[in-house]
Amino acid sequence: MKTQKSIELFEQAQNFIPGGVNSPVRACKSVGVSPLFIERAIGCKIYDADGNEYIDYVGSWGPMILGHLHPDVVKKITQTLDNGMSFGAPTELEIELAEMLTESISGLEKIRMVNSGTEATMSAIRLARGFTKKEMVIKFDGCYHGHADTLLVQAGSGIATLGIPGSPGVPESIVKHTISLPFNDIEAVKKVMAEKGGNIACIIVEPVAGNMGMVKPAPGFLKALREETTKHGSLLIFDEVMTGFRVAFGGAQVLYDIEPDLTCLGKIIGGGMPVGAYGGKKEIMDNIAPDGPVYQAGTLSGNPIAMAAGIATISQLKQPGFYEELDKKTEKLCNGLKQAADNAGIKVTVDHAGSMMGLFFTGNDVNNFDDAKTCDLGLFSAYYRGMLDKGIYLAPSQFEAGFVSSAHSEDDIEATIKAAESVMEEIGRSH
Ligand code: KE4
């Protein structure tokens, strides 16, 4: 693909923006390509500054479950825009989205809108500490919950991709309250809870991990977290920023029938606009200012345009058969990618949870971050570059998930499998 314009734009961007990007993983450092600058997108297609067309499996890192520019979403946004952009005052749209979300997830009685997943998890942690009057937080290696200080410990996503162990600037005095355990290790959780449960404010988990690649919870893992937190008076927080309305209508807590005390949401509930949210039972949420003492605020929280995008998106997801059809498409894609690798003699592990998928370049089962780190990153990079050359736009990191949207047609899935067959064959010959 000719990408001269993107290369020029990247050079310009680096004069004004750290790394030339507004989020590290976009720099594509780990796969050794100059990042494409995107000009537009529609449906499942995305177009770069040189006019090249790609089938998009990043979907803005999850929000675009309907594909880009779904007509109903665009219509709702433009109608709302006619009335203004931001008031810093309550609007009926905020009630509408809050009601939709609390109706969709039984554990949600009240929900507070914020502007990102990071804000959602940061606020949920503060609330858990304020409600339980305990300080410590348990998270899991390879899980990423945004870049709040407390949670930048053994994180996944960009941290894993860039190999940043934690981050400079995060004081030891903060992270000493955070314990990171191996994902899916029930015994490790039970041991720490037995020793420190009295001071554990919460356990926060991605119920299906998406930031070390896609890793499902082991049978009984989520149930054990629920039991251990209840037993020790700690809160269970499901970070469903990625899985919320992705792996099922509502999210992983519906799929696995486990009710956390607090749920963090983002991505899909904003339909591509900056939205995060956290919520739970009234008894807990009523501790949030202005009713309660735990402070949290945001100038643009509940922004009307963002609420409109979220309302229109969630409305579409209610359509009968939406998830069944999306899961079938994703299953077909995963089987095709696996077959392509097998035919080329390349060891991969492929799996999906709904339309959230993972492809690991390892023959091992991947149940935690250590397993994920056995992947051949060189093979992944060759695969990424080969697929990009064939017009397939994947997440530029082995430690990310892929996303299928309702806008991906059977032809798009077929074309992607065909591209993978050719790329895997090439890699198989040269590695
Ligand atoms: P944001 O602050 O980036 O909106 O959300 C943070 C976050 C929280 N929880 C989960 C489970 C997440 O996946 C994320 C953000 N996801 C990454 C992609 N793995 C965003 C991409 C990026 O960092 O640019």
GROMACS .gro file of C-alpha atoms and ligand atoms in nm:
model
  455
    1MET     CA    1   0.000   0.000   0.000
    2LYS     CA    2   0.122   0.355  -0.079
    3THR     CA    3   0.119   0.539   0.255
    4GLN     CA    4   0.334   0.845   0.179
    5LYS     CA    5   0.075   1.095   0.306
    6SER     CA    6   0.046   0.911   0.640
    7ILE     CA    7   0.424   0.908   0.673
    8GLU     CA    8   0.437   1.284   0.614
    9LEU     CA    9   0.153   1.348   0.858
   10PHE     CA   10   0.324   1.132   1.123
   11GLU     CA   11   0.642   1.340   1.086
   12GLN     CA   12   0.439   1.659   1.131
   13ALA     CA   13   0.243   1.518   1.425
   14GLN     CA   14   0.563   1.438   1.613
   15ASN     CA   15   0.651   1.808   1.618
   16PHE     CA   16   0.348   1.887   1.832
   17ILE     CA   17   0.221   1.567   1.996
   18PRO     CA   18   0.424   1.326   2.216
   19GLY     CA   19   0.508   1.030   1.993
   20GLY     CA   20   0.285   1.187   1.727
   21VAL     CA   21  -0.020   1.023   1.880
   22ASN     CA   22  -0.278   1.092   2.149
   23SER     CA   23  -0.263   0.737   2.280
   24PRO     CA   24   0.058   0.528   2.277
   25VAL     CA   25  -0.065   0.205   2.117
   26ARG     CA   26  -0.162   0.404   1.804
   27ALA     CA   27   0.207   0.466   1.731
   28CYS     CA   28   0.237   0.104   1.613
   29LYS     CA   29   0.588   0.085   1.764
   30SER     CA   30   0.565  -0.285   1.847
   31VAL     CA   31   0.489  -0.387   1.486
   32GLY     CA   32   0.743  -0.155   1.324
   33VAL     CA   33   0.518   0.036   1.088
   34SER     CA   34   0.454   0.407   1.056
   35PRO     CA   35   0.096   0.459   1.179
   36LEU     CA   36  -0.174   0.519   0.920
   37PHE     CA   37  -0.352   0.850   0.953
   38ILE     CA   38  -0.721   0.782   0.904
   39GLU     CA   39  -0.930   1.018   0.695
   40ARG     CA   40  -1.274   0.860   0.718
   41ALA     CA   41  -1.466   0.542   0.786
   42ILE     CA   42  -1.808   0.400   0.705
   43GLY     CA   43  -1.958   0.063   0.788
   44CYS     CA   44  -1.674  -0.181   0.847
   45LYS     CA   45  -1.436   0.005   0.614
   46ILE     CA   46  -1.171   0.259   0.713
   47TYR     CA   47  -0.975   0.482   0.475
   48ASP     CA   48  -0.627   0.629   0.530
   49ALA     CA   49  -0.489   0.966   0.418
   50ASP     CA   50  -0.359   0.804   0.098
   51GLY     CA   51  -0.707   0.681   0.011
   52ASN     CA   52  -0.636   0.313   0.085
   53GLU     CA   53  -0.934   0.105   0.200
   54TYR     CA   54  -0.917  -0.147   0.485
   55ILE     CA   55  -1.160  -0.381   0.659
   56ASP     CA   56  -1.155  -0.252   1.016
   57TYR     CA   57  -1.123  -0.498   1.310
   58VAL     CA   58  -1.015  -0.232   1.561
   59GLY     CA   59  -1.345  -0.042   1.559
   60SER     CA   60  -1.189   0.244   1.758
   61TRP     CA   61  -1.078  -0.021   2.015
   62GLY     CA   62  -1.430  -0.150   2.068
   63PRO     CA   63  -1.696   0.125   2.051
   64MET     CA   64  -1.796   0.074   1.686
   65ILE     CA   65  -1.999  -0.247   1.729
   66LEU     CA   66  -2.245  -0.116   1.465
   67GLY     CA   67  -1.964  -0.017   1.230
   68HIS     CA   68  -1.887   0.346   1.147
   69LEU     CA   69  -2.158   0.608   1.077
   70HIS     CA   70  -2.459   0.387   1.146
   71PRO     CA   71  -2.745   0.599   1.003
   72ASP     CA   72  -2.956   0.586   1.321
   73VAL     CA   73  -2.661   0.700   1.532
   74VAL     CA   74  -2.578   0.983   1.292
   75LYS     CA   75  -2.944   1.090   1.284
   76LYS     CA   76  -2.974   1.100   1.666
   77ILE     CA   77  -2.649   1.297   1.698
   78THR     CA   78  -2.744   1.556   1.434
   79GLN     CA   79  -3.092   1.600   1.584
   80THR     CA   80  -2.933   1.658   1.926
   81LEU     CA   81  -2.672   1.892   1.780
   82ASP     CA   82  -2.955   2.118   1.656
   83ASN     CA   83  -3.028   2.195   2.023
   84GLY     CA   84  -2.672   2.271   2.133
   85MET     CA   85  -2.352   2.089   2.229
   86SER     CA   86  -2.288   2.123   2.601
   87PHE     CA   87  -2.465   2.295   2.888
   88GLY     CA   88  -2.295   2.181   3.208
   89ALA     CA   89  -2.643   2.118   3.338
   90PRO     CA   90  -2.861   1.806   3.360
   91THR     CA   91  -3.048   1.696   3.047
   92GLU     CA   92  -3.321   1.440   2.980
   93LEU     CA   93  -3.081   1.250   2.754
   94GLU     CA   94  -2.873   1.155   3.060
   95ILE     CA   95  -3.180   1.003   3.224
   96GLU     CA   96  -3.260   0.813   2.903
   97LEU     CA   97  -2.916   0.650   2.877
   98ALA     CA   98  -2.892   0.584   3.252
   99GLU     CA   99  -3.234   0.416   3.243
  100MET     CA  100  -3.136   0.205   2.939
  101LEU     CA  101  -2.820   0.085   3.113
  102THR     CA  102  -2.980   0.011   3.450
  103GLU     CA  103  -3.260  -0.179   3.274
  104SER     CA  104  -3.002  -0.387   3.080
  105ILE     CA  105  -2.778  -0.486   3.374
  106SER     CA  106  -2.954  -0.612   3.687
  107GLY     CA  107  -2.665  -0.518   3.920
  108LEU     CA  108  -2.693  -0.154   3.813
  109GLU     CA  109  -2.942   0.045   4.018
  110LYS     CA  110  -2.764   0.379   3.975
  111ILE     CA  111  -2.495   0.491   3.731
  112ARG     CA  112  -2.272   0.798   3.700
  113MET     CA  113  -2.148   0.912   3.357
  114VAL     CA  114  -1.785   1.013   3.310
  115ASN     CA  115  -1.572   1.074   2.999
  116SER     CA  116  -1.346   0.769   2.971
  117GLY     CA  117  -1.287   0.416   3.096
  118THR     CA  118  -1.000   0.545   3.308
  119GLU     CA  119  -1.231   0.786   3.488
  120ALA     CA  120  -1.482   0.508   3.540
  121THR     CA  121  -1.237   0.266   3.704
  122MET     CA  122  -1.056   0.539   3.899
  123SER     CA  123  -1.388   0.658   4.042
  124ALA     CA  124  -1.508   0.304   4.118
  125ILE     CA  125  -1.187   0.234   4.312
  126ARG     CA  126  -1.227   0.557   4.512
  127LEU     CA  127  -1.589   0.466   4.586
  128ALA     CA  128  -1.491   0.113   4.694
  129ARG     CA  129  -1.229   0.256   4.930
  130GLY     CA  130  -1.471   0.517   5.065
  131PHE     CA  131  -1.753   0.265   5.110
  132THR     CA  132  -1.546  -0.013   5.273
  133LYS     CA  133  -1.302   0.221   5.452
  134LYS     CA  134  -1.027  -0.014   5.334
  135GLU     CA  135  -0.728   0.076   5.118
  136MET     CA  136  -0.590  -0.215   4.920
  137VAL     CA  137  -0.686  -0.313   4.565
  138ILE     CA  138  -0.635  -0.646   4.390
  139LYS     CA  139  -0.602  -0.649   4.012
  140PHE     CA  140  -0.465  -0.908   3.770
  141ASP     CA  141  -0.145  -0.919   3.563
  142GLY     CA  142  -0.214  -0.822   3.202
  143CYS     CA  143  -0.546  -0.660   3.282
  144TYR     CA  144  -0.560  -0.293   3.189
  145HIS     CA  145  -0.808  -0.060   3.353
  146GLY     CA  146  -0.690   0.274   3.215
  147HIS     CA  147  -0.401   0.488   3.334
  148ALA     CA  148  -0.500   0.592   3.687
  149ASP     CA  149  -0.196   0.565   3.919
  150THR     CA  150  -0.339   0.291   4.140
  151LEU     CA  151  -0.398   0.064   3.842
  152LEU     CA  152  -0.076   0.109   3.643
  153VAL     CA  153   0.072  -0.205   3.792
  154GLN     CA  154   0.152  -0.504   3.570
  155ALA     CA  155  -0.105  -0.360   3.325
  156GLY     CA  156  -0.180  -0.489   2.978
  157SER     CA  157  -0.259  -0.307   2.654
  158GLY     CA  158  -0.018  -0.024   2.575
  159ILE     CA  159   0.190  -0.094   2.888
  160ALA     CA  160   0.242  -0.457   2.783
  161THR     CA  161   0.292  -0.354   2.423
  162LEU     CA  162   0.555  -0.096   2.514
  163GLY     CA  163   0.706  -0.315   2.788
  164ILE     CA  164   0.666  -0.035   3.044
  165PRO     CA  165   0.682  -0.223   3.380
  166GLY     CA  166   0.453   0.026   3.554
  167SER     CA  167   0.530   0.388   3.484
  168PRO     CA  168   0.766   0.655   3.614
  169GLY     CA  169   0.569   0.920   3.801
  170VAL     CA  170   0.356   0.667   3.987
  171PRO     CA  171   0.475   0.692   4.350
  172GLU     CA  172   0.557   0.373   4.539
  173SER     CA  173   0.334   0.515   4.815
  174ILE     CA  174   0.040   0.474   4.577
  175VAL     CA  175   0.111   0.136   4.419
  176LYS     CA  176   0.198  -0.026   4.752
  177HIS     CA  177  -0.178  -0.048   4.802
  178THR     CA  178  -0.218  -0.247   4.480
  179ILE     CA  179  -0.162  -0.621   4.455
  180SER     CA  180  -0.149  -0.777   4.110
  181LEU     CA  181  -0.211  -1.152   4.085
  182PRO     CA  182  -0.209  -1.396   3.793
  183PHE     CA  183  -0.540  -1.389   3.601
  184ASN     CA  184  -0.743  -1.709   3.655
  185ASP     CA  185  -0.541  -1.809   3.964
  186ILE     CA  186  -0.815  -1.878   4.219
  187GLU     CA  187  -0.574  -2.016   4.482
  188ALA     CA  188  -0.360  -1.700   4.470
  189VAL     CA  189  -0.673  -1.490   4.528
  190LYS     CA  190  -0.788  -1.706   4.821
  191LYS     CA  191  -0.443  -1.690   4.981
  192VAL     CA  192  -0.416  -1.309   4.960
  193MET     CA  193  -0.775  -1.259   5.074
  194ALA     CA  194  -0.716  -1.488   5.373
  195GLU     CA  195  -0.406  -1.285   5.467
  196LYS     CA  196  -0.522  -0.933   5.380
  197GLY     CA  197  -0.894  -0.951   5.318
  198GLY     CA  198  -0.951  -0.724   5.615
  199ASN     CA  199  -0.788  -0.438   5.422
  200ILE     CA  200  -0.889  -0.523   5.066
  201ALA     CA  201  -1.133  -0.256   4.944
  202CYS     CA  202  -1.196  -0.429   4.614
  203ILE     CA  203  -1.096  -0.676   4.351
  204ILE     CA  204  -1.113  -0.526   4.001
  205VAL     CA  205  -1.113  -0.757   3.701
  206GLU     CA  206  -1.179  -0.758   3.329
  207PRO     CA  207  -1.434  -1.045   3.336
  208VAL     CA  208  -1.309  -1.139   2.989
  209ALA     CA  209  -0.958  -1.001   2.958
  210GLY     CA  210  -0.896  -0.800   2.641
  211ASN     CA  211  -0.569  -0.625   2.715
  212MET     CA  212  -0.329  -0.917   2.709
  213GLY     CA  213  -0.499  -1.039   2.395
  214MET     CA  214  -0.842  -1.200   2.457
  215VAL     CA  215  -0.840  -1.440   2.753
  216LYS     CA  216  -1.157  -1.593   2.896
  217PRO     CA  217  -1.212  -1.652   3.268
  218ALA     CA  218  -1.137  -2.012   3.375
  219PRO     CA  219  -1.444  -2.208   3.490
  220GLY     CA  220  -1.526  -2.094   3.843
  221PHE     CA  221  -1.283  -1.800   3.846
  222LEU     CA  222  -1.543  -1.522   3.847
  223LYS     CA  223  -1.760  -1.715   4.095
  224ALA     CA  224  -1.461  -1.750   4.327
  225LEU     CA  225  -1.397  -1.374   4.309
  226ARG     CA  226  -1.761  -1.314   4.398
  227GLU     CA  227  -1.744  -1.552   4.695
  228GLU     CA  228  -1.410  -1.422   4.825
  229THR     CA  229  -1.511  -1.055   4.811
  230THR     CA  230  -1.846  -1.126   4.980
  231LYS     CA  231  -1.672  -1.331   5.249
  232HIS     CA  232  -1.421  -1.055   5.334
  233GLY     CA  233  -1.642  -0.747   5.298
  234SER     CA  234  -1.462  -0.628   4.985
  235LEU     CA  235  -1.632  -0.504   4.668
  236LEU     CA  236  -1.612  -0.689   4.338
  237ILE     CA  237  -1.565  -0.450   4.047
  238PHE     CA  238  -1.617  -0.574   3.691
  239ASP     CA  239  -1.432  -0.354   3.446
  240GLU     CA  240  -1.668  -0.398   3.150
  241VAL     CA  241  -1.534  -0.100   2.957
  242MET     CA  242  -1.450  -0.341   2.673
  243THR     CA  243  -1.686  -0.633   2.743
  244GLY     CA  244  -1.993  -0.422   2.823
  245PHE     CA  245  -2.253  -0.480   2.547
  246ARG     CA  246  -1.974  -0.649   2.348
  247VAL     CA  247  -1.970  -1.013   2.466
  248ALA     CA  248  -2.348  -1.011   2.527
  249PHE     CA  249  -2.630  -0.758   2.570
  250GLY     CA  250  -2.536  -0.603   2.906
  251GLY     CA  251  -2.194  -0.767   2.916
  252ALA     CA  252  -1.988  -1.047   3.070
  253GLN     CA  253  -2.184  -1.037   3.398
  254VAL     CA  254  -2.491  -1.139   3.199
  255LEU     CA  255  -2.299  -1.403   3.000
  256TYR     CA  256  -2.145  -1.558   3.314
  257ASP     CA  257  -2.437  -1.475   3.548
  258ILE     CA  258  -2.216  -1.319   3.818
  259GLU     CA  259  -2.328  -0.992   3.976
  260PRO     CA  260  -2.043  -0.759   4.078
  261ASP     CA  261  -2.091  -0.478   4.331
  262LEU     CA  262  -1.973  -0.213   4.084
  263THR     CA  263  -1.956  -0.214   3.705
  264CYS     CA  264  -1.739   0.011   3.490
  265LEU     CA  265  -1.853   0.079   3.134
  266GLY     CA  266  -1.725   0.275   2.835
  267LYS     CA  267  -1.657   0.237   2.461
  268ILE     CA  268  -1.984   0.093   2.318
  269ILE     CA  269  -2.210   0.292   2.555
  270GLY     CA  270  -2.076   0.609   2.392
  271GLY     CA  271  -2.112   0.479   2.036
  272GLY     CA  272  -1.776   0.635   1.946
  273MET     CA  273  -1.812   0.950   2.155
  274PRO     CA  274  -1.610   0.995   2.479
  275VAL     CA  275  -1.819   0.820   2.745
  276GLY     CA  276  -1.738   0.613   3.052
  277ALA     CA  277  -1.965   0.519   3.342
  278TYR     CA  278  -1.962   0.338   3.674
  279GLY     CA  279  -2.258   0.206   3.867
  280GLY     CA  280  -2.398  -0.043   4.112
  281LYS     CA  281  -2.650  -0.084   4.392
  282LYS     CA  282  -2.811   0.233   4.538
  283GLU     CA  283  -2.663   0.149   4.880
  284ILE     CA  284  -2.312   0.195   4.735
  285MET     CA  285  -2.376   0.460   4.469
  286ASP     CA  286  -2.556   0.692   4.712
  287ASN     CA  287  -2.213   0.751   4.870
  288ILE     CA  288  -2.112   0.956   4.564
  289ALA     CA  289  -2.128   1.337   4.582
  290PRO     CA  290  -2.347   1.534   4.600
  291ASP     CA  291  -2.558   1.288   4.804
  292GLY     CA  292  -2.259   1.121   4.967
  293PRO     CA  293  -1.906   1.214   5.074
  294VAL     CA  294  -1.706   1.039   4.798
  295TYR     CA  295  -1.617   1.310   4.550
  296GLN     CA  296  -1.614   1.271   4.172
  297ALA     CA  297  -1.699   1.526   3.904
  298GLY     CA  298  -1.658   1.609   3.534
  299THR     CA  299  -1.719   1.916   3.318
  300LEU     CA  300  -1.838   1.721   3.015
  301SER     CA  301  -1.982   1.418   3.194
  302GLY     CA  302  -2.319   1.329   3.040
  303ASN     CA  303  -2.251   1.549   2.736
  304PRO     CA  304  -2.574   1.557   2.531
  305ILE     CA  305  -2.410   1.463   2.198
  306ALA     CA  306  -2.231   1.169   2.362
  307MET     CA  307  -2.550   1.057   2.535
  308ALA     CA  308  -2.732   1.069   2.200
  309ALA     CA  309  -2.469   0.847   2.038
  310GLY     CA  310  -2.491   0.599   2.326
  311ILE     CA  311  -2.871   0.590   2.326
  312ALA     CA  312  -2.887   0.529   1.951
  313THR     CA  313  -2.621   0.257   1.972
  314ILE     CA  314  -2.773   0.064   2.263
  315SER     CA  315  -3.115   0.088   2.093
  316GLN     CA  316  -2.975  -0.102   1.794
  317LEU     CA  317  -2.822  -0.372   2.014
  318LYS     CA  318  -3.168  -0.461   2.146
  319GLN     CA  319  -3.271  -0.589   1.803
  320PRO     CA  320  -3.366  -0.961   1.829
  321GLY     CA  321  -3.087  -1.186   1.704
  322PHE     CA  322  -2.823  -0.910   1.698
  323TYR     CA  323  -2.571  -1.095   1.914
  324GLU     CA  324  -2.643  -1.440   1.774
  325GLU     CA  325  -2.567  -1.317   1.422
  326LEU     CA  326  -2.254  -1.132   1.532
  327ASP     CA  327  -2.126  -1.432   1.726
  328LYS     CA  328  -2.178  -1.658   1.422
  329LYS     CA  329  -1.978  -1.422   1.200
  330THR     CA  330  -1.697  -1.404   1.456
  331GLU     CA  331  -1.692  -1.782   1.495
  332LYS     CA  332  -1.659  -1.821   1.117
  333LEU     CA  333  -1.372  -1.570   1.108
  334CYS     CA  334  -1.188  -1.738   1.397
  335ASN     CA  335  -1.222  -2.082   1.240
  336GLY     CA  336  -1.094  -1.945   0.909
  337LEU     CA  337  -0.790  -1.779   1.070
  338LYS     CA  338  -0.709  -2.096   1.265
  339GLN     CA  339  -0.737  -2.308   0.950
  340ALA     CA  340  -0.514  -2.066   0.759
  341ALA     CA  341  -0.244  -2.091   1.025
  342ASP     CA  342  -0.272  -2.469   1.053
  343ASN     CA  343  -0.240  -2.508   0.676
  344ALA     CA  344   0.078  -2.299   0.688
  345GLY     CA  345   0.219  -2.494   0.983
  346ILE     CA  346   0.204  -2.194   1.215
  347LYS     CA  347   0.105  -2.254   1.578
  348VAL     CA  348  -0.172  -2.016   1.689
  349THR     CA  349  -0.438  -2.015   1.959
  350VAL     CA  350  -0.762  -1.849   1.849
  351ASP     CA  351  -1.074  -1.784   2.055
  352HIS     CA  352  -1.359  -1.538   2.088
  353ALA     CA  353  -1.613  -1.418   2.341
  354GLY     CA  354  -1.902  -1.288   2.138
  355SER     CA  355  -1.754  -1.054   1.878
  356MET     CA  356  -1.437  -0.991   2.081
  357MET     CA  357  -1.160  -1.214   1.949
  358GLY     CA  358  -0.801  -1.310   2.014
  359LEU     CA  359  -0.531  -1.470   1.802
  360PHE     CA  360  -0.211  -1.567   1.983
  361PHE     CA  361   0.103  -1.675   1.799
  362THR     CA  362   0.171  -1.963   2.034
  363GLY     CA  363   0.071  -2.327   2.037
  364ASN     CA  364   0.010  -2.308   2.414
  365ASP     CA  365  -0.323  -2.252   2.576
  366VAL     CA  366  -0.338  -1.892   2.693
  367ASN     CA  367  -0.496  -1.857   3.038
  368ASN     CA  368  -0.299  -1.566   3.180
  369PHE     CA  369  -0.042  -1.297   3.100
  370ASP     CA  370   0.261  -1.528   3.138
  371ASP     CA  371   0.106  -1.761   2.878
  372ALA     CA  372   0.036  -1.464   2.649
  373LYS     CA  373   0.398  -1.355   2.678
  374THR     CA  374   0.513  -1.685   2.524
  375CYS     CA  375   0.379  -1.560   2.191
  376ASP     CA  376   0.619  -1.509   1.901
  377LEU     CA  377   0.600  -1.130   1.864
  378GLY     CA  378   0.806  -1.143   1.545
  379LEU     CA  379   0.549  -1.370   1.384
  380PHE     CA  380   0.270  -1.144   1.506
  381SER     CA  381   0.441  -0.838   1.353
  382ALA     CA  382   0.488  -1.017   1.019
  383TYR     CA  383   0.120  -1.120   1.027
  384TYR     CA  384   0.009  -0.766   1.115
  385ARG     CA  385   0.213  -0.611   0.832
  386GLY     CA  386   0.106  -0.874   0.580
  387MET     CA  387  -0.262  -0.829   0.662
  388LEU     CA  388  -0.230  -0.450   0.647
  389ASP     CA  389  -0.078  -0.478   0.300
  390LYS     CA  390  -0.381  -0.683   0.198
  391GLY     CA  391  -0.625  -0.422   0.329
  392ILE     CA  392  -0.703  -0.573   0.670
  393TYR     CA  393  -0.675  -0.329   0.962
  394LEU     CA  394  -0.590  -0.513   1.286
  395ALA     CA  395  -0.490  -0.391   1.632
  396PRO     CA  396  -0.112  -0.324   1.611
  397SER     CA  397  -0.027  -0.539   1.912
  398GLN     CA  398  -0.031  -0.903   2.015
  399PHE     CA  399  -0.172  -0.783   2.348
  400GLU     CA  400  -0.498  -0.646   2.215
  401ALA     CA  401  -0.831  -0.795   2.110
  402GLY     CA  402  -1.004  -0.774   1.772
  403PHE     CA  403  -1.365  -0.671   1.717
  404VAL     CA  404  -1.626  -0.773   1.459
  405SER     CA  405  -1.918  -0.536   1.394
  406SER     CA  406  -2.267  -0.585   1.255
  407ALA     CA  407  -2.142  -0.395   0.950
  408HIS     CA  408  -1.898  -0.676   0.855
  409SER     CA  409  -2.063  -0.874   0.575
  410GLU     CA  410  -2.009  -1.240   0.493
  411ASP     CA  411  -1.800  -1.119   0.197
  412ASP     CA  412  -1.581  -0.911   0.430
  413ILE     CA  413  -1.525  -1.215   0.653
  414GLU     CA  414  -1.444  -1.431   0.350
  415ALA     CA  415  -1.202  -1.168   0.216
  416THR     CA  416  -1.028  -1.150   0.555
  417ILE     CA  417  -0.986  -1.529   0.571
  418LYS     CA  418  -0.851  -1.529   0.215
  419ALA     CA  419  -0.597  -1.259   0.306
  420ALA     CA  420  -0.493  -1.458   0.613
  421GLU     CA  421  -0.444  -1.775   0.406
  422SER     CA  422  -0.201  -1.591   0.182
  423VAL     CA  423  -0.020  -1.409   0.464
  424MET     CA  424   0.014  -1.719   0.680
  425GLU     CA  425   0.152  -1.910   0.382
  426GLU     CA  426   0.411  -1.637   0.322
  427ILE     CA  427   0.509  -1.634   0.691
  428GLY     CA  428   0.520  -2.012   0.701
  429ARG     CA  429   0.768  -2.013   0.411
  430SER     CA  430   0.997  -1.743   0.552
  431HIS     CA  431   1.001  -1.833   0.924
  432KE4     P1  432  -0.999   0.473   2.835
  432KE4     O1  433  -0.952   0.559   2.951
  432KE4     O2  434  -0.889   0.450   2.733
  432KE4     O3  435  -1.129   0.522   2.771
  432KE4     O4  436  -1.040   0.328   2.894
  432KE4     C1  437  -0.942   0.258   2.967
  432KE4     C2  438  -0.980   0.111   2.969
  432KE4     C3  439  -1.037   0.059   3.085
  432KE4     N1  440  -1.072  -0.070   3.092
  432KE4     C4  441  -1.055  -0.154   2.987
  432KE4     C5  442  -1.095  -0.297   3.000
  432KE4     C6  443  -0.998  -0.105   2.866
  432KE4     O5  444  -0.981  -0.191   2.762
  432KE4     C7  445  -0.961   0.029   2.857
  432KE4     C8  446  -0.896   0.087   2.733
  432KE4     N2  447  -0.870  -0.005   2.627
  432KE4     C9  448  -0.761   0.028   2.539
  432KE4    C10  449  -0.747  -0.082   2.435
  432KE4     N3  450  -0.707  -0.204   2.490
  432KE4    C11  451  -0.778   0.161   2.474
  432KE4    C12  452  -0.683   0.189   2.360
  432KE4    C13  453  -0.584   0.295   2.396
  432KE4     O6  454  -0.530   0.289   2.508
  432KE4     O7  455  -0.561   0.380   2.308
   0.00000   0.00000   0.00000
